Amino acid sequence: MIRKATLDDVIYLVRIEKQVFTQSLGESFLYDELLLNPFAHYFVYEVNKEVVGYIGYRAIDENAEMMNFCFDPEYQGQGFGTELLNHSIEFLQGLGVKQILLEVRKSNKQAQAVYEKLGFQKSYVRKQYYGTEDAWVYIKEV
Ligand SMILES: CC(C)(COP(=O)(O)OP(=O)(O)OC[C@H]1O[C@@H](n2cnc3c(N)ncnc32)[C@H](O)[C@@H]1OP(=O)(O)O)[C@@H](O)C(=O)NCCC(=O)NCCS
């Protein structure tokens, strides 16, 4: 099931981030996003009432930027990410968003495959965006 993220979800979001990334957006960042930022839109994916993944954006007028997208490793590769990404794109379309932008590590072929499958296009490189590693910027016109 997909639903909007709430403050009660933050501990689970941080737990998943710590499992999959060396750096996490962190608890206080996520609290502020959910509580104070009217441009923030976060969704969680639940299996048996357990939060196993999430996606977050900031959307202002016609532009949205993905802040994060991750799943517990045990639940990756089962189509849930595709479902959540699709759902969030439809939601952003409903807000009037026309362009979605995201950054992804050059080495992260799994995420790139998901983005390309859903019509995101490789646009340009942000040098050393992740410390020593470059990022691909992907853009989708919606
Ligand atoms: C990226 C991520 C959110 C995708 O979610 P997911 O549930 O694993 O994705 P799906 O199961 O829907 O897989 C979608 C596509 O990914 C590709 N894919 C899946 N596993 C893959 C792998 N090991 N290697 C390469 N491509 C892979 C396939 O193209 C798959 O599409 P298909 O099943 O139609 O062939 C998830 O894998 C994840 O949390 N990864 C670690 C964190 C991360 O990299 N986040 C993105 C930061 S920009």
JSON list of N, CA and C in Angstrom, two decimals, residues 56-125:
[
{"chain": "A", "resi": 56, "resn": "GLY", "atom": "N", "xyz": [10.59, 10.87, -1.84]},
{"chain": "A", "resi": 56, "resn": "GLY", "atom": "CA", "xyz": [10.28, 12.24, -1.44]},
{"chain": "A", "resi": 56, "resn": "GLY", "atom": "C", "xyz": [10.70, 13.24, -2.49]},
{"chain": "A", "resi": 57, "resn": "TYR", "atom": "N", "xyz": [9.91, 14.30, -2.60]},
{"chain": "A", "resi": 57, "resn": "TYR", "atom": "CA", "xyz": [10.18, 15.37, -3.57]},
{"chain": "A", "resi": 57, "resn": "TYR", "atom": "C", "xyz": [9.99, 16.72, -2.91]},
{"chain": "A", "resi": 58, "resn": "ARG", "atom": "N", "xyz": [10.57, 17.73, -3.56]},
{"chain": "A", "resi": 58, "resn": "ARG", "atom": "CA", "xyz": [10.17, 19.11, -3.34]},
{"chain": "A", "resi": 58, "resn": "ARG", "atom": "C", "xyz": [9.63, 19.61, -4.67]},
{"chain": "A", "resi": 59, "resn": "ALA", "atom": "N", "xyz": [8.44, 20.15, -4.64]},
{"chain": "A", "resi": 59, "resn": "ALA", "atom": "CA", "xyz": [7.82, 20.62, -5.88]},
{"chain": "A", "resi": 59, "resn": "ALA", "atom": "C", "xyz": [7.41, 22.07, -5.72]},
{"chain": "A", "resi": 60, "resn": "ILE", "atom": "N", "xyz": [7.91, 22.90, -6.64]},
{"chain": "A", "resi": 60, "resn": "ILE", "atom": "CA", "xyz": [7.54, 24.32, -6.64]},
{"chain": "A", "resi": 60, "resn": "ILE", "atom": "C", "xyz": [7.08, 24.66, -8.05]},
{"chain": "A", "resi": 61, "resn": "ASP", "atom": "N", "xyz": [5.84, 25.09, -8.14]},
{"chain": "A", "resi": 61, "resn": "ASP", "atom": "CA", "xyz": [5.22, 25.40, -9.44]},
{"chain": "A", "resi": 61, "resn": "ASP", "atom": "C", "xyz": [5.36, 24.21, -10.39]},
{"chain": "A", "resi": 62, "resn": "GLU", "atom": "N", "xyz": [6.05, 24.42, -11.52]},
{"chain": "A", "resi": 62, "resn": "GLU", "atom": "CA", "xyz": [6.09, 23.36, -12.53]},
{"chain": "A", "resi": 62, "resn": "GLU", "atom": "C", "xyz": [7.29, 22.42, -12.38]},
{"chain": "A", "resi": 63, "resn": "ASN", "atom": "N", "xyz": [8.12, 22.66, -11.33]},
{"chain": "A", "resi": 63, "resn": "ASN", "atom": "CA", "xyz": [9.35, 21.87, -11.19]},
{"chain": "A", "resi": 63, "resn": "ASN", "atom": "C", "xyz": [9.38, 21.08, -9.90]},
{"chain": "A", "resi": 64, "resn": "ALA", "atom": "N", "xyz": [9.77, 19.81, -10.03]},
{"chain": "A", "resi": 64, "resn": "ALA", "atom": "CA", "xyz": [9.92, 18.98, -8.85]},
{"chain": "A", "resi": 64, "resn": "ALA", "atom": "C", "xyz": [11.32, 18.38, -8.85]},
{"chain": "A", "resi": 65, "resn": "GLU", "atom": "N", "xyz": [11.89, 18.26, -7.64]},
{"chain": "A", "resi": 65, "resn": "GLU", "atom": "CA", "xyz": [13.18, 17.59, -7.52]},
{"chain": "A", "resi": 65, "resn": "GLU", "atom": "C", "xyz": [13.04, 16.44, -6.54]},
{"chain": "A", "resi": 66, "resn": "MET", "atom": "N", "xyz": [13.54, 15.28, -6.94]},
{"chain": "A", "resi": 66, "resn": "MET", "atom": "CA", "xyz": [13.47, 14.13, -6.04]},
{"chain": "A", "resi": 66, "resn": "MET", "atom": "C", "xyz": [14.53, 14.31, -4.95]},
{"chain": "A", "resi": 67, "resn": "MET", "atom": "N", "xyz": [14.10, 14.14, -3.70]},
{"chain": "A", "resi": 67, "resn": "MET", "atom": "CA", "xyz": [15.02, 14.27, -2.57]},
{"chain": "A", "resi": 67, "resn": "MET", "atom": "C", "xyz": [15.61, 12.92, -2.19]},
{"chain": "A", "resi": 68, "resn": "ASN", "atom": "N", "xyz": [14.79, 11.88, -2.27]},
{"chain": "A", "resi": 68, "resn": "ASN", "atom": "CA", "xyz": [15.28, 10.55, -1.92]},
{"chain": "A", "resi": 68, "resn": "ASN", "atom": "C", "xyz": [14.29, 9.49, -2.39]},
{"chain": "A", "resi": 69, "resn": "PHE", "atom": "N", "xyz": [14.82, 8.28, -2.57]},
{"chain": "A", "resi": 69, "resn": "PHE", "atom": "CA", "xyz": [14.01, 7.16, -3.05]},
{"chain": "A", "resi": 69, "resn": "PHE", "atom": "C", "xyz": [14.75, 5.90, -2.64]},
{"chain": "A", "resi": 70, "resn": "CYS", "atom": "N", "xyz": [14.20, 5.13, -1.73]},
{"chain": "A", "resi": 70, "resn": "CYS", "atom": "CA", "xyz": [14.92, 3.92, -1.30]},
{"chain": "A", "resi": 70, "resn": "CYS", "atom": "C", "xyz": [13.98, 2.89, -0.69]},
{"chain": "A", "resi": 71, "resn": "PHE", "atom": "N", "xyz": [14.44, 1.66, -0.78]},
{"chain": "A", "resi": 71, "resn": "PHE", "atom": "CA", "xyz": [13.72, 0.53, -0.22]},
{"chain": "A", "resi": 71, "resn": "PHE", "atom": "C", "xyz": [14.65, -0.30, 0.65]},
{"chain": "A", "resi": 72, "resn": "ASP", "atom": "N", "xyz": [14.08, -0.87, 1.69]},
{"chain": "A", "resi": 72, "resn": "ASP", "atom": "CA", "xyz": [14.79, -1.86, 2.49]},
{"chain": "A", "resi": 72, "resn": "ASP", "atom": "C", "xyz": [15.34, -2.92, 1.53]},
{"chain": "A", "resi": 73, "resn": "PRO", "atom": "N", "xyz": [16.61, -3.29, 1.67]},
{"chain": "A", "resi": 73, "resn": "PRO", "atom": "CA", "xyz": [17.21, -4.26, 0.73]},
{"chain": "A", "resi": 73, "resn": "PRO", "atom": "C", "xyz": [16.41, -5.54, 0.56]},
{"chain": "A", "resi": 74, "resn": "GLU", "atom": "N", "xyz": [15.75, -5.98, 1.62]},
{"chain": "A", "resi": 74, "resn": "GLU", "atom": "CA", "xyz": [14.96, -7.23, 1.53]},
{"chain": "A", "resi": 74, "resn": "GLU", "atom": "C", "xyz": [13.78, -7.10, 0.58]},
{"chain": "A", "resi": 75, "resn": "TYR", "atom": "N", "xyz": [13.37, -5.86, 0.30]},
{"chain": "A", "resi": 75, "resn": "TYR", "atom": "CA", "xyz": [12.19, -5.64, -0.54]},
{"chain": "A", "resi": 75, "resn": "TYR", "atom": "C", "xyz": [12.53, -5.04, -1.89]},
{"chain": "A", "resi": 76, "resn": "GLN", "atom": "N", "xyz": [13.81, -4.96, -2.20]},
{"chain": "A", "resi": 76, "resn": "GLN", "atom": "CA", "xyz": [14.20, -4.42, -3.51]},
{"chain": "A", "resi": 76, "resn": "GLN", "atom": "C", "xyz": [14.02, -5.48, -4.60]},
{"chain": "A", "resi": 77, "resn": "GLY", "atom": "N", "xyz": [13.92, -5.01, -5.83]},
{"chain": "A", "resi": 77, "resn": "GLY", "atom": "CA", "xyz": [13.88, -5.92, -6.97]},
{"chain": "A", "resi": 77, "resn": "GLY", "atom": "C", "xyz": [12.59, -6.69, -7.12]},
{"chain": "A", "resi": 78, "resn": "GLN", "atom": "N", "xyz": [11.51, -6.21, -6.48]},
{"chain": "A", "resi": 78, "resn": "GLN", "atom": "CA", "xyz": [10.23, -6.93, -6.56]},
{"chain": "A", "resi": 78, "resn": "GLN", "atom": "C", "xyz": [9.14, -6.09, -7.23]},
{"chain": "A", "resi": 79, "resn": "GLY", "atom": "N", "xyz": [9.58, -4.98, -7.84]},
{"chain": "A", "resi": 79, "resn": "GLY", "atom": "CA", "xyz": [8.61, -4.13, -8.55]},
{"chain": "A", "resi": 79, "resn": "GLY", "atom": "C", "xyz": [8.00, -3.03, -7.70]},
{"chain": "A", "resi": 80, "resn": "PHE", "atom": "N", "xyz": [8.29, -3.03, -6.38]},
{"chain": "A", "resi": 80, "resn": "PHE", "atom": "CA", "xyz": [7.66, -2.02, -5.51]},
{"chain": "A", "resi": 80, "resn": "PHE", "atom": "C", "xyz": [8.16, -0.61, -5.84]},
{"chain": "A", "resi": 81, "resn": "GLY", "atom": "N", "xyz": [9.45, -0.49, -6.15]},
{"chain": "A", "resi": 81, "resn": "GLY", "atom": "CA", "xyz": [10.01, 0.82, -6.47]},
{"chain": "A", "resi": 81, "resn": "GLY", "atom": "C", "xyz": [9.35, 1.42, -7.70]},
{"chain": "A", "resi": 82, "resn": "THR", "atom": "N", "xyz": [9.15, 0.59, -8.71]},
{"chain": "A", "resi": 82, "resn": "THR", "atom": "CA", "xyz": [8.50, 1.06, -9.94]},
{"chain": "A", "resi": 82, "resn": "THR", "atom": "C", "xyz": [7.10, 1.56, -9.62]},
{"chain": "A", "resi": 83, "resn": "GLU", "atom": "N", "xyz": [6.40, 0.79, -8.78]},
{"chain": "A", "resi": 83, "resn": "GLU", "atom": "CA", "xyz": [5.02, 1.15, -8.41]},
{"chain": "A", "resi": 83, "resn": "GLU", "atom": "C", "xyz": [4.99, 2.49, -7.67]},
{"chain": "A", "resi": 84, "resn": "LEU", "atom": "N", "xyz": [5.91, 2.66, -6.72]},
{"chain": "A", "resi": 84, "resn": "LEU", "atom": "CA", "xyz": [5.95, 3.89, -5.92]},
{"chain": "A", "resi": 84, "resn": "LEU", "atom": "C", "xyz": [6.35, 5.09, -6.79]},
{"chain": "A", "resi": 85, "resn": "LEU", "atom": "N", "xyz": [7.31, 4.88, -7.67]},
{"chain": "A", "resi": 85, "resn": "LEU", "atom": "CA", "xyz": [7.75, 5.98, -8.54]},
{"chain": "A", "resi": 85, "resn": "LEU", "atom": "C", "xyz": [6.60, 6.40, -9.46]},
{"chain": "A", "resi": 86, "resn": "ASN", "atom": "N", "xyz": [5.92, 5.42, -10.03]},
{"chain": "A", "resi": 86, "resn": "ASN", "atom": "CA", "xyz": [4.76, 5.72, -10.90]},
{"chain": "A", "resi": 86, "resn": "ASN", "atom": "C", "xyz": [3.69, 6.50, -10.15]},
{"chain": "A", "resi": 87, "resn": "HIS", "atom": "N", "xyz": [3.39, 6.03, -8.95]},
{"chain": "A", "resi": 87, "resn": "HIS", "atom": "CA", "xyz": [2.35, 6.69, -8.14]},
{"chain": "A", "resi": 87, "resn": "HIS", "atom": "C", "xyz": [2.74, 8.14, -7.88]},
{"chain": "A", "resi": 88, "resn": "SER", "atom": "N", "xyz": [4.01, 8.36, -7.53]},
{"chain": "A", "resi": 88, "resn": "SER", "atom": "CA", "xyz": [4.44, 9.72, -7.18]},
{"chain": "A", "resi": 88, "resn": "SER", "atom": "C", "xyz": [4.43, 10.62, -8.41]},
{"chain": "A", "resi": 89, "resn": "ILE", "atom": "N", "xyz": [4.76, 10.07, -9.56]},
{"chain": "A", "resi": 89, "resn": "ILE", "atom": "CA", "xyz": [4.75, 10.88, -10.79]},
{"chain": "A", "resi": 89, "resn": "ILE", "atom": "C", "xyz": [3.31, 11.33, -11.09]},
{"chain": "A", "resi": 90, "resn": "GLU", "atom": "N", "xyz": [2.37, 10.41, -10.92]},
{"chain": "A", "resi": 90, "resn": "GLU", "atom": "CA", "xyz": [0.96, 10.78, -11.15]},
{"chain": "A", "resi": 90, "resn": "GLU", "atom": "C", "xyz": [0.52, 11.86, -10.18]},
{"chain": "A", "resi": 91, "resn": "PHE", "atom": "N", "xyz": [0.96, 11.74, -8.92]},
{"chain": "A", "resi": 91, "resn": "PHE", "atom": "CA", "xyz": [0.62, 12.75, -7.92]},
{"chain": "A", "resi": 91, "resn": "PHE", "atom": "C", "xyz": [1.18, 14.12, -8.34]},
{"chain": "A", "resi": 92, "resn": "LEU", "atom": "N", "xyz": [2.44, 14.13, -8.77]},
{"chain": "A", "resi": 92, "resn": "LEU", "atom": "CA", "xyz": [3.07, 15.41, -9.16]},
{"chain": "A", "resi": 92, "resn": "LEU", "atom": "C", "xyz": [2.37, 16.01, -10.38]},
{"chain": "A", "resi": 93, "resn": "GLN", "atom": "N", "xyz": [1.98, 15.14, -11.30]},
{"chain": "A", "resi": 93, "resn": "GLN", "atom": "CA", "xyz": [1.22, 15.63, -12.47]},
{"chain": "A", "resi": 93, "resn": "GLN", "atom": "C", "xyz": [-0.04, 16.34, -12.00]},
{"chain": "A", "resi": 94, "resn": "GLY", "atom": "N", "xyz": [-0.69, 15.78, -11.01]},
{"chain": "A", "resi": 94, "resn": "GLY", "atom": "CA", "xyz": [-1.91, 16.36, -10.47]},
{"chain": "A", "resi": 94, "resn": "GLY", "atom": "C", "xyz": [-1.67, 17.73, -9.85]},
{"chain": "A", "resi": 95, "resn": "LEU", "atom": "N", "xyz": [-0.46, 17.96, -9.37]},
{"chain": "A", "resi": 95, "resn": "LEU", "atom": "CA", "xyz": [-0.11, 19.28, -8.80]},
{"chain": "A", "resi": 95, "resn": "LEU", "atom": "C", "xyz": [0.19, 20.30, -9.88]},
{"chain": "A", "resi": 96, "resn": "GLY", "atom": "N", "xyz": [0.35, 19.83, -11.12]},
{"chain": "A", "resi": 96, "resn": "GLY", "atom": "CA", "xyz": [0.70, 20.74, -12.21]},
{"chain": "A", "resi": 96, "resn": "GLY", "atom": "C", "xyz": [2.17, 20.75, -12.55]},
{"chain": "A", "resi": 97, "resn": "VAL", "atom": "N", "xyz": [2.91, 19.79, -11.96]},
{"chain": "A", "resi": 97, "resn": "VAL", "atom": "CA", "xyz": [4.35, 19.71, -12.26]},
{"chain": "A", "resi": 97, "resn": "VAL", "atom": "C", "xyz": [4.56, 19.29, -13.71]},
{"chain": "A", "resi": 98, "resn": "LYS", "atom": "N", "xyz": [5.52, 19.94, -14.36]},
{"chain": "A", "resi": 98, "resn": "LYS", "atom": "CA", "xyz": [5.81, 19.63, -15.77]},
{"chain": "A", "resi": 98, "resn": "LYS", "atom": "C", "xyz": [7.17, 18.97, -15.95]},
{"chain": "A", "resi": 99, "resn": "GLN", "atom": "N", "xyz": [8.05, 19.16, -14.96]},
{"chain": "A", "resi": 99, "resn": "GLN", "atom": "CA", "xyz": [9.40, 18.58, -15.09]},
{"chain": "A", "resi": 99, "resn": "GLN", "atom": "C", "xyz": [9.87, 18.04, -13.74]},
{"chain": "A", "resi": 100, "resn": "ILE", "atom": "N", "xyz": [10.39, 16.81, -13.76]},
{"chain": "A", "resi": 100, "resn": "ILE", "atom": "CA", "xyz": [10.94, 16.20, -12.54]},
{"chain": "A", "resi": 100, "resn": "ILE", "atom": "C", "xyz": [12.43, 15.98, -12.77]},
{"chain": "A", "resi": 101, "resn": "LEU", "atom": "N", "xyz": [13.21, 16.37, -11.78]},
{"chain": "A", "resi": 101, "resn": "LEU", "atom": "CA", "xyz": [14.68, 16.24, -11.89]},
{"chain": "A", "resi": 101, "resn": "LEU", "atom": "C", "xyz": [15.18, 15.41, -10.71]},
{"chain": "A", "resi": 102, "resn": "LEU", "atom": "N", "xyz": [16.23, 14.65, -10.96]},
{"chain": "A", "resi": 102, "resn": "LEU", "atom": "CA", "xyz": [16.85, 13.89, -9.87]},
{"chain": "A", "resi": 102, "resn": "LEU", "atom": "C", "xyz": [18.33, 13.68, -10.17]},
{"chain": "A", "resi": 103, "resn": "GLU", "atom": "N", "xyz": [19.08, 13.43, -9.10]},
{"chain": "A", "resi": 103, "resn": "GLU", "atom": "CA", "xyz": [20.48, 13.07, -9.25]},
{"chain": "A", "resi": 103, "resn": "GLU", "atom": "C", "xyz": [20.67, 11.62, -8.83]},
{"chain": "A", "resi": 104, "resn": "VAL", "atom": "N", "xyz": [21.56, 10.92, -9.53]},
{"chain": "A", "resi": 104, "resn": "VAL", "atom": "CA", "xyz": [21.86, 9.54, -9.17]},
{"chain": "A", "resi": 104, "resn": "VAL", "atom": "C", "xyz": [23.36, 9.27, -9.40]},
{"chain": "A", "resi": 105, "resn": "ARG", "atom": "N", "xyz": [23.94, 8.48, -8.51]},
{"chain": "A", "resi": 105, "resn": "ARG", "atom": "CA", "xyz": [25.36, 8.14, -8.67]},
{"chain": "A", "resi": 105, "resn": "ARG", "atom": "C", "xyz": [25.59, 7.49, -10.02]},
{"chain": "A", "resi": 106, "resn": "LYS", "atom": "N", "xyz": [26.71, 7.83, -10.64]},
{"chain": "A", "resi": 106, "resn": "LYS", "atom": "CA", "xyz": [27.03, 7.22, -11.94]},
{"chain": "A", "resi": 106, "resn": "LYS", "atom": "C", "xyz": [27.10, 5.70, -11.84]},
{"chain": "A", "resi": 107, "resn": "SER", "atom": "N", "xyz": [27.52, 5.20, -10.67]},
{"chain": "A", "resi": 107, "resn": "SER", "atom": "CA", "xyz": [27.67, 3.75, -10.51]},
{"chain": "A", "resi": 107, "resn": "SER", "atom": "C", "xyz": [26.35, 3.03, -10.20]},
{"chain": "A", "resi": 108, "resn": "ASN", "atom": "N", "xyz": [25.30, 3.77, -9.93]},
{"chain": "A", "resi": 108, "resn": "ASN", "atom": "CA", "xyz": [24.05, 3.14, -9.47]},
{"chain": "A", "resi": 108, "resn": "ASN", "atom": "C", "xyz": [23.17, 2.72, -10.66]},
{"chain": "A", "resi": 109, "resn": "LYS", "atom": "N", "xyz": [23.56, 1.59, -11.25]},
{"chain": "A", "resi": 109, "resn": "LYS", "atom": "CA", "xyz": [22.88, 1.13, -12.47]},
{"chain": "A", "resi": 109, "resn": "LYS", "atom": "C", "xyz": [21.46, 0.66, -12.18]},
{"chain": "A", "resi": 110, "resn": "GLN", "atom": "N", "xyz": [21.24, 0.12, -10.98]},
{"chain": "A", "resi": 110, "resn": "GLN", "atom": "CA", "xyz": [19.91, -0.38, -10.64]},
{"chain": "A", "resi": 110, "resn": "GLN", "atom": "C", "xyz": [18.88, 0.76, -10.65]},
{"chain": "A", "resi": 111, "resn": "ALA", "atom": "N", "xyz": [19.23, 1.85, -9.94]},
{"chain": "A", "resi": 111, "resn": "ALA", "atom": "CA", "xyz": [18.30, 2.99, -9.91]},
{"chain": "A", "resi": 111, "resn": "ALA", "atom": "C", "xyz": [18.16, 3.60, -11.31]},
{"chain": "A", "resi": 112, "resn": "GLN", "atom": "N", "xyz": [19.26, 3.69, -12.04]},
{"chain": "A", "resi": 112, "resn": "GLN", "atom": "CA", "xyz": [19.19, 4.27, -13.40]},
{"chain": "A", "resi": 112, "resn": "GLN", "atom": "C", "xyz": [18.23, 3.46, -14.27]},
{"chain": "A", "resi": 113, "resn": "ALA", "atom": "N", "xyz": [18.26, 2.12, -14.09]},
{"chain": "A", "resi": 113, "resn": "ALA", "atom": "CA", "xyz": [17.37, 1.27, -14.89]},
{"chain": "A", "resi": 113, "resn": "ALA", "atom": "C", "xyz": [15.91, 1.59, -14.59]},
{"chain": "A", "resi": 114, "resn": "VAL", "atom": "N", "xyz": [15.61, 1.82, -13.29]},
{"chain": "A", "resi": 114, "resn": "VAL", "atom": "CA", "xyz": [14.23, 2.15, -12.91]},
{"chain": "A", "resi": 114, "resn": "VAL", "atom": "C", "xyz": [13.82, 3.48, -13.54]},
{"chain": "A", "resi": 115, "resn": "TYR", "atom": "N", "xyz": [14.71, 4.47, -13.45]},
{"chain": "A", "resi": 115, "resn": "TYR", "atom": "CA", "xyz": [14.37, 5.79, -13.97]},
{"chain": "A", "resi": 115, "resn": "TYR", "atom": "C", "xyz": [14.17, 5.75, -15.49]},
{"chain": "A", "resi": 116, "resn": "GLU", "atom": "N", "xyz": [15.06, 5.02, -16.17]},
{"chain": "A", "resi": 116, "resn": "GLU", "atom": "CA", "xyz": [14.95, 4.97, -17.64]},
{"chain": "A", "resi": 116, "resn": "GLU", "atom": "C", "xyz": [13.69, 4.23, -18.06]},
{"chain": "A", "resi": 117, "resn": "LYS", "atom": "N", "xyz": [13.36, 3.18, -17.28]},
{"chain": "A", "resi": 117, "resn": "LYS", "atom": "CA", "xyz": [12.14, 2.43, -17.59]},
{"chain": "A", "resi": 117, "resn": "LYS", "atom": "C", "xyz": [10.90, 3.34, -17.53]},
{"chain": "A", "resi": 118, "resn": "LEU", "atom": "N", "xyz": [10.94, 4.32, -16.62]},
{"chain": "A", "resi": 118, "resn": "LEU", "atom": "CA", "xyz": [9.78, 5.20, -16.45]},
{"chain": "A", "resi": 118, "resn": "LEU", "atom": "C", "xyz": [9.94, 6.52, -17.20]},
{"chain": "A", "resi": 119, "resn": "GLY", "atom": "N", "xyz": [10.85, 6.56, -18.16]},
{"chain": "A", "resi": 119, "resn": "GLY", "atom": "CA", "xyz": [10.90, 7.70, -19.08]},
{"chain": "A", "resi": 119, "resn": "GLY", "atom": "C", "xyz": [11.77, 8.86, -18.65]},
{"chain": "A", "resi": 120, "resn": "PHE", "atom": "N", "xyz": [12.57, 8.70, -17.60]},
{"chain": "A", "resi": 120, "resn": "PHE", "atom": "CA", "xyz": [13.54, 9.74, -17.27]},
{"chain": "A", "resi": 120, "resn": "PHE", "atom": "C", "xyz": [14.70, 9.65, -18.26]},
{"chain": "A", "resi": 121, "resn": "GLN", "atom": "N", "xyz": [15.25, 10.82, -18.61]},
{"chain": "A", "resi": 121, "resn": "GLN", "atom": "CA", "xyz": [16.37, 10.82, -19.56]},
{"chain": "A", "resi": 121, "resn": "GLN", "atom": "C", "xyz": [17.61, 11.42, -18.92]},
{"chain": "A", "resi": 122, "resn": "LYS", "atom": "N", "xyz": [18.73, 10.76, -19.22]},
{"chain": "A", "resi": 122, "resn": "LYS", "atom": "CA", "xyz": [20.03, 11.27, -18.76]},
{"chain": "A", "resi": 122, "resn": "LYS", "atom": "C", "xyz": [20.23, 12.65, -19.35]},
{"chain": "A", "resi": 123, "resn": "SER", "atom": "N", "xyz": [20.53, 13.63, -18.50]},
{"chain": "A", "resi": 123, "resn": "SER", "atom": "CA", "xyz": [20.62, 14.98, -19.03]},
{"chain": "A", "resi": 123, "resn": "SER", "atom": "C", "xyz": [22.04, 15.53, -19.00]},
{"chain": "A", "resi": 124, "resn": "TYR", "atom": "N", "xyz": [22.62, 15.64, -17.81]},
{"chain": "A", "resi": 124, "resn": "TYR", "atom": "CA", "xyz": [24.00, 16.12, -17.71]},
{"chain": "A", "resi": 124, "resn": "TYR", "atom": "C", "xyz": [24.64, 15.59, -16.44]},
{"chain": "A", "resi": 125, "resn": "VAL", "atom": "N", "xyz": [25.95, 15.85, -16.32]},
{"chain": "A", "resi": 125, "resn": "VAL", "atom": "CA", "xyz": [26.71, 15.32, -15.17]},
{"chain": "A", "resi": 125, "resn": "VAL", "atom": "C", "xyz": [26.96, 16.44, -14.16]}
]
